[in-house]
mmCIF file of C-alpha atoms in Angstrom:
data_model
loop_
_atom_site.group_PDB
_atom_site.id
_atom_site.type_symbol
_atom_site.label_atom_id
_atom_site.label_comp_id
_atom_site.label_asym_id
_atom_site.label_seq_id
_atom_site.Cartn_x
_atom_site.Cartn_y
_atom_site.Cartn_z
ATOM 1 C CA LEU A 1 117.345 106.861 70.082
ATOM 2 C CA SER A 2 116.080 107.422 73.613
ATOM 3 C CA GLN A 3 113.244 105.545 75.256
ATOM 4 C CA VAL A 4 109.789 107.132 75.366
ATOM 5 C CA THR A 5 108.877 107.618 79.035
ATOM 6 C CA TRP A 6 105.101 107.648 78.566
ATOM 7 C CA PRO A 7 104.572 105.535 75.397
ATOM 8 C CA ARG A 8 100.819 105.171 75.964
ATOM 9 C CA LEU A 9 100.419 108.949 75.710
ATOM 10 C CA SER A 10 102.320 109.548 72.474
ATOM 11 C CA PHE A 11 100.646 109.158 69.085
ATOM 12 C CA ILE A 12 101.507 109.670 65.433
ATOM 13 C CA ALA A 13 99.410 110.459 62.377
ATOM 14 C CA SER A 14 100.448 108.757 59.144
ATOM 15 C CA ASP A 15 99.585 109.400 55.523
ATOM 16 C CA HIS A 16 98.366 106.713 53.113
ATOM 17 C CA LYS A 17 102.000 105.642 52.484
ATOM 18 C CA GLY A 18 102.699 105.180 56.185
ATOM 19 C CA ASN A 19 104.820 108.319 56.501
ATOM 20 C CA CYS A 20 104.583 110.240 59.760
ATOM 21 C CA VAL A 21 102.792 113.545 59.111
ATOM 22 C CA GLY A 22 102.093 114.538 62.712
ATOM 23 C CA TYR A 23 102.603 113.553 66.314
ATOM 24 C CA VAL A 24 101.728 114.407 69.890
ATOM 25 C CA LEU A 25 104.064 113.704 72.804
ATOM 26 C CA ALA A 26 102.485 113.762 76.230
ATOM 27 C CA LYS A 27 103.343 112.702 79.755
ATOM 28 C CA MET A 28 101.922 112.540 83.225
ATOM 29 C CA ASP A 29 103.088 115.464 85.289
ATOM 30 C CA ASP A 30 104.542 113.735 88.335
ATOM 31 C CA ASP A 31 106.941 116.568 89.208
ATOM 32 C CA ASN A 32 109.433 113.827 90.188
ATOM 33 C CA ASN A 33 108.101 114.384 93.671
ATOM 34 C CA ARG A 34 108.868 111.668 96.194
ATOM 35 C CA ASP A 35 106.940 113.456 98.934
ATOM 36 C CA GLN A 36 103.560 111.669 99.194
ATOM 37 C CA LYS A 37 102.000 114.718 100.870
ATOM 38 C CA LYS A 38 102.873 117.013 97.956
ATOM 39 C CA ARG A 39 101.731 114.448 95.372
ATOM 40 C CA ASP A 40 98.424 114.031 97.189
ATOM 41 C CA GLU A 41 97.687 117.751 97.182
ATOM 42 C CA LYS A 42 96.923 117.851 93.495
ATOM 43 C CA ALA A 43 94.829 115.705 91.212
ATOM 44 C CA PRO A 44 96.598 113.643 88.518
ATOM 45 C CA ASN A 45 97.650 115.938 85.686
ATOM 46 C CA GLY A 46 98.735 115.113 82.150
ATOM 47 C CA HIS A 47 100.921 117.443 80.096
ATOM 48 C CA ILE A 48 101.316 117.914 76.343
ATOM 49 C CA THR A 49 105.027 118.363 75.664
ATOM 50 C CA SER A 50 104.908 118.625 71.876
ATOM 51 C CA LEU A 51 102.383 118.656 69.045
ATOM 52 C CA ALA A 52 103.312 118.979 65.380
ATOM 53 C CA VAL A 53 101.675 118.440 62.007
ATOM 54 C CA MET A 54 103.438 118.867 58.638
ATOM 55 C CA ARG A 55 102.355 122.021 56.801
ATOM 56 C CA SER A 56 101.084 119.913 53.893
ATOM 57 C CA HIS A 57 98.653 118.145 56.238
ATOM 58 C CA ARG A 58 97.343 121.042 58.291
ATOM 59 C CA LYS A 59 93.675 122.106 58.332
ATOM 60 C CA LEU A 60 92.601 118.449 58.162
ATOM 61 C CA GLY A 61 91.803 118.077 61.852
ATOM 62 C CA LEU A 62 94.860 115.933 62.590
ATOM 63 C CA ALA A 63 96.114 118.099 65.456
ATOM 64 C CA SER A 64 92.765 118.057 67.246
ATOM 65 C CA ARG A 65 92.418 114.287 66.737
ATOM 66 C CA LEU A 66 95.900 113.725 68.151
ATOM 67 C CA MET A 67 95.081 115.946 71.131
ATOM 68 C CA ILE A 68 91.781 114.144 71.769
ATOM 69 C CA GLN A 69 93.540 110.783 71.617
ATOM 70 C CA ALA A 70 96.227 111.910 74.096
ATOM 71 C CA ASN A 71 93.639 113.459 76.465
ATOM 72 C CA GLU A 72 91.511 110.299 76.430
ATOM 73 C CA ALA A 73 94.561 108.130 77.150
ATOM 74 C CA MET A 74 95.592 110.416 80.026
ATOM 75 C CA ARG A 75 92.187 110.051 81.607
ATOM 76 C CA GLU A 76 91.532 106.364 80.924
ATOM 77 C CA ILE A 77 95.002 104.910 81.523
ATOM 78 C CA TYR A 78 96.374 107.211 84.227
ATOM 79 C CA GLY A 79 93.272 108.805 85.756
ATOM 80 C CA SER A 80 94.278 112.324 84.806
ATOM 81 C CA GLN A 81 91.706 114.984 85.640
ATOM 82 C CA TYR A 82 93.546 117.820 83.909
ATOM 83 C CA CYS A 83 95.762 118.356 80.907
ATOM 84 C CA SER A 84 98.212 121.240 80.768
ATOM 85 C CA LEU A 85 100.485 122.637 78.083
ATOM 86 C CA HIS A 86 102.636 125.633 77.197
ATOM 87 C CA VAL A 87 102.283 127.575 73.979
ATOM 88 C CA ARG A 88 104.217 130.472 72.511
ATOM 89 C CA ARG A 89 102.410 133.739 72.945
ATOM 90 C CA SER A 90 102.936 134.456 69.218
ATOM 91 C CA ASN A 91 101.605 131.107 67.914
ATOM 92 C CA ARG A 92 98.117 132.166 66.823
ATOM 93 C CA ALA A 93 97.243 128.905 65.069
ATOM 94 C CA ALA A 94 98.090 126.842 68.173
ATOM 95 C CA LEU A 95 96.268 129.300 70.457
ATOM 96 C CA HIS A 96 93.148 128.989 68.296
ATOM 97 C CA LEU A 97 93.361 125.185 68.385
ATOM 98 C CA TYR A 98 93.848 125.038 72.154
ATOM 99 C CA LYS A 99 91.340 127.728 73.169
ATOM 100 C CA GLU A 100 88.588 127.561 70.550
ATOM 101 C CA THR A 101 88.683 123.944 69.389
ATOM 102 C CA MET A 102 89.988 122.050 72.433
ATOM 103 C CA GLY A 103 88.617 124.198 75.286
ATOM 104 C CA PHE A 104 91.868 125.001 77.106
ATOM 105 C CA THR A 105 92.049 128.115 79.282
ATOM 106 C CA GLN A 106 95.068 130.185 80.202
ATOM 107 C CA TYR A 107 95.986 130.037 83.887
ATOM 108 C CA ASP A 108 99.438 131.638 83.878
ATOM 109 C CA LEU A 109 102.022 133.529 81.844
ATOM 110 C CA GLU A 110 105.580 132.232 82.036
ATOM 111 C CA VAL A 111 107.911 135.067 81.105
ATOM 112 C CA GLY A 112 110.971 134.041 79.063
ATOM 113 C CA TYR A 113 109.937 130.368 79.034
ATOM 114 C CA TYR A 114 111.464 129.551 75.629
ATOM 115 C CA ALA A 115 115.215 129.546 74.871
ATOM 116 C CA ASP A 116 114.825 132.615 72.616
ATOM 117 C CA GLY A 117 113.222 134.522 75.507
ATOM 118 C CA GLU A 118 109.636 134.413 74.240
ATOM 119 C CA ASP A 119 106.877 134.109 76.842
ATOM 120 C CA ALA A 120 104.669 131.049 77.109
ATOM 121 C CA LEU A 121 101.018 130.902 78.013
ATOM 122 C CA ALA A 122 100.395 128.092 80.494
ATOM 123 C CA MET A 123 97.050 126.507 79.648
ATOM 124 C CA LYS A 124 94.892 123.852 81.275
ATOM 125 C CA LYS A 125 91.820 121.799 80.439
ATOM 126 C CA PHE A 126 89.598 119.812 82.806
ATOM 127 C CA LEU A 127 89.252 116.272 81.433
ATOM 128 C CA GLY A 128 86.590 115.079 83.842
ATOM 129 C CA GLU A 129 86.173 113.268 87.106
ATOM 130 C CA PRO A 130 88.031 109.969 87.488
ATOM 131 C CA LYS A 131 86.362 106.869 86.149
ATOM 132 C CA GLY A 132 86.847 103.122 86.333
ATOM 133 C CA LYS A 133 89.725 101.932 88.491
ATOM 134 C CA HIS A 134 90.836 105.525 89.036
ATOM 135 C CA VAL A 135 87.775 106.382 91.130
ATOM 136 C CA GLU A 136 89.131 104.265 93.996
ATOM 137 C CA VAL A 137 92.628 105.713 93.551
ATOM 138 C CA GLU A 138 91.225 109.262 93.730
ATOM 139 C CA GLU A 139 89.096 108.406 96.769
ATOM 140 C CA LYS A 140 92.198 107.108 98.556
ATOM 141 C CA ARG A 141 94.149 110.233 97.609
ATOM 142 C CA LEU A 142 91.378 112.477 98.953
ATOM 143 C CA GLU A 143 91.158 110.374 102.144
ATOM 144 C CA ARG A 144 94.925 110.813 102.704
ATOM 145 C CA VAL A 145 94.519 114.571 102.234
ATOM 146 C CA ARG A 146 91.568 114.626 104.684
ATOM 147 C CA ILE A 147 93.491 112.618 107.304
ATOM 148 C CA ARG A 148 96.552 114.820 106.962
ATOM 149 C CA LYS A 149 94.416 117.946 107.334
ATOM 150 C CA GLU A 150 92.691 116.489 110.402
ATOM 151 C CA ARG A 151 96.065 115.617 111.965
ATOM 152 C CA ASP A 152 97.370 119.117 111.271
ATOM 153 C CA GLU A 153 94.265 120.709 112.806
ATOM 154 C CA ASN A 154 94.620 118.542 115.938
ATOM 155 C CA ASN A 155 98.420 118.983 116.047
ATOM 156 C CA GLU A 156 98.941 115.235 116.284
ATOM 157 C CA SER A 157 101.352 112.764 114.758
ATOM 158 C CA ALA A 158 100.220 109.715 112.809
ATOM 159 C CA SER A 159 100.672 107.488 115.892
ATOM 160 C CA ASP A 160 98.760 109.996 118.082
ATOM 161 C CA ARG A 161 95.929 109.903 115.557
ATOM 162 C CA LYS A 162 95.848 106.092 115.590
ATOM 163 C CA GLN A 163 95.678 106.087 119.385
ATOM 164 C CA ARG A 164 92.885 108.682 119.394
ATOM 165 C CA LEU A 165 90.881 106.679 116.835
ATOM 166 C CA ARG A 166 91.341 103.493 118.890
ATOM 167 C CA ARG A 167 90.075 105.284 122.016
ATOM 168 C CA GLU A 168 87.089 106.664 120.088
ATOM 169 C CA LYS A 169 86.297 103.196 118.723
ATOM 170 C CA ILE A 170 86.469 101.612 122.203
ATOM 171 C CA GLU A 171 84.249 104.364 123.626
ATOM 172 C CA ALA A 172 81.740 103.867 120.811
ATOM 173 C CA ARG A 173 81.648 100.094 121.473
ATOM 174 C CA LYS A 174 81.125 100.679 125.211
ATOM 175 C CA LYS A 175 78.309 103.097 124.464
ATOM 176 C CA GLU A 176 76.691 100.581 122.082
ATOM 177 C CA SER A 177 76.870 97.825 124.703
ATOM 178 C CA VAL A 178 75.441 100.125 127.401
ATOM 179 C CA ASP A 179 72.653 101.221 125.026
ATOM 180 C CA GLY A 180 71.975 97.570 124.176
ATOM 181 C CA LYS A 181 71.662 96.651 127.833
ATOM 182 C CA THR A 182 69.336 99.610 128.443
ATOM 183 C CA ASP A 183 67.116 98.431 125.557
ATOM 184 C CA GLU A 184 66.990 94.899 127.032
ATOM 185 C CA LYS A 185 65.881 96.275 130.434
ATOM 186 C CA ASP A 186 63.198 98.394 128.756
ATOM 187 C CA GLU A 187 61.851 95.322 126.920
ATOM 188 C CA LYS A 188 61.645 93.295 130.164
ATOM 189 C CA GLN A 189 59.605 95.990 131.892
#
């Protein structure tokens, strides 16, 4: 048995005897990207990898409850702003659940996504702005993006930017001290 990578995002539904009758497996979409710049360019995104409910327990709302639970955990634990998933083009029941019940929208078509060659609809749902501890994390991410954009626009390295900011700070202090002295002279007259 392999270890669950994102255990806080995976849930099961059990019947009255404790038997598993449904599950959702989800993860945070980190793209295994070690490049901070590329990670910063997109908001945290959760991904549903698998959702299943036994036929005998369908039409009871279990799938939507499992999805809601996974989406809430993505947002509250990891600060996810979006949830994405793939669904077979032919799976009408799943498409109805995702589009009509859960509010997902299609953003892409991935041709030949499944092993049997069937296409997948790539879908996404906005979960909301960050909250709690994730607000600060998102603010820092956006600040890094802003700084990087500013550096790119000015064609400067990180050290060049630091030097420029130091110069600007010194100039601002000098201006404040000159303005303060001017105010003192005005008061004396």
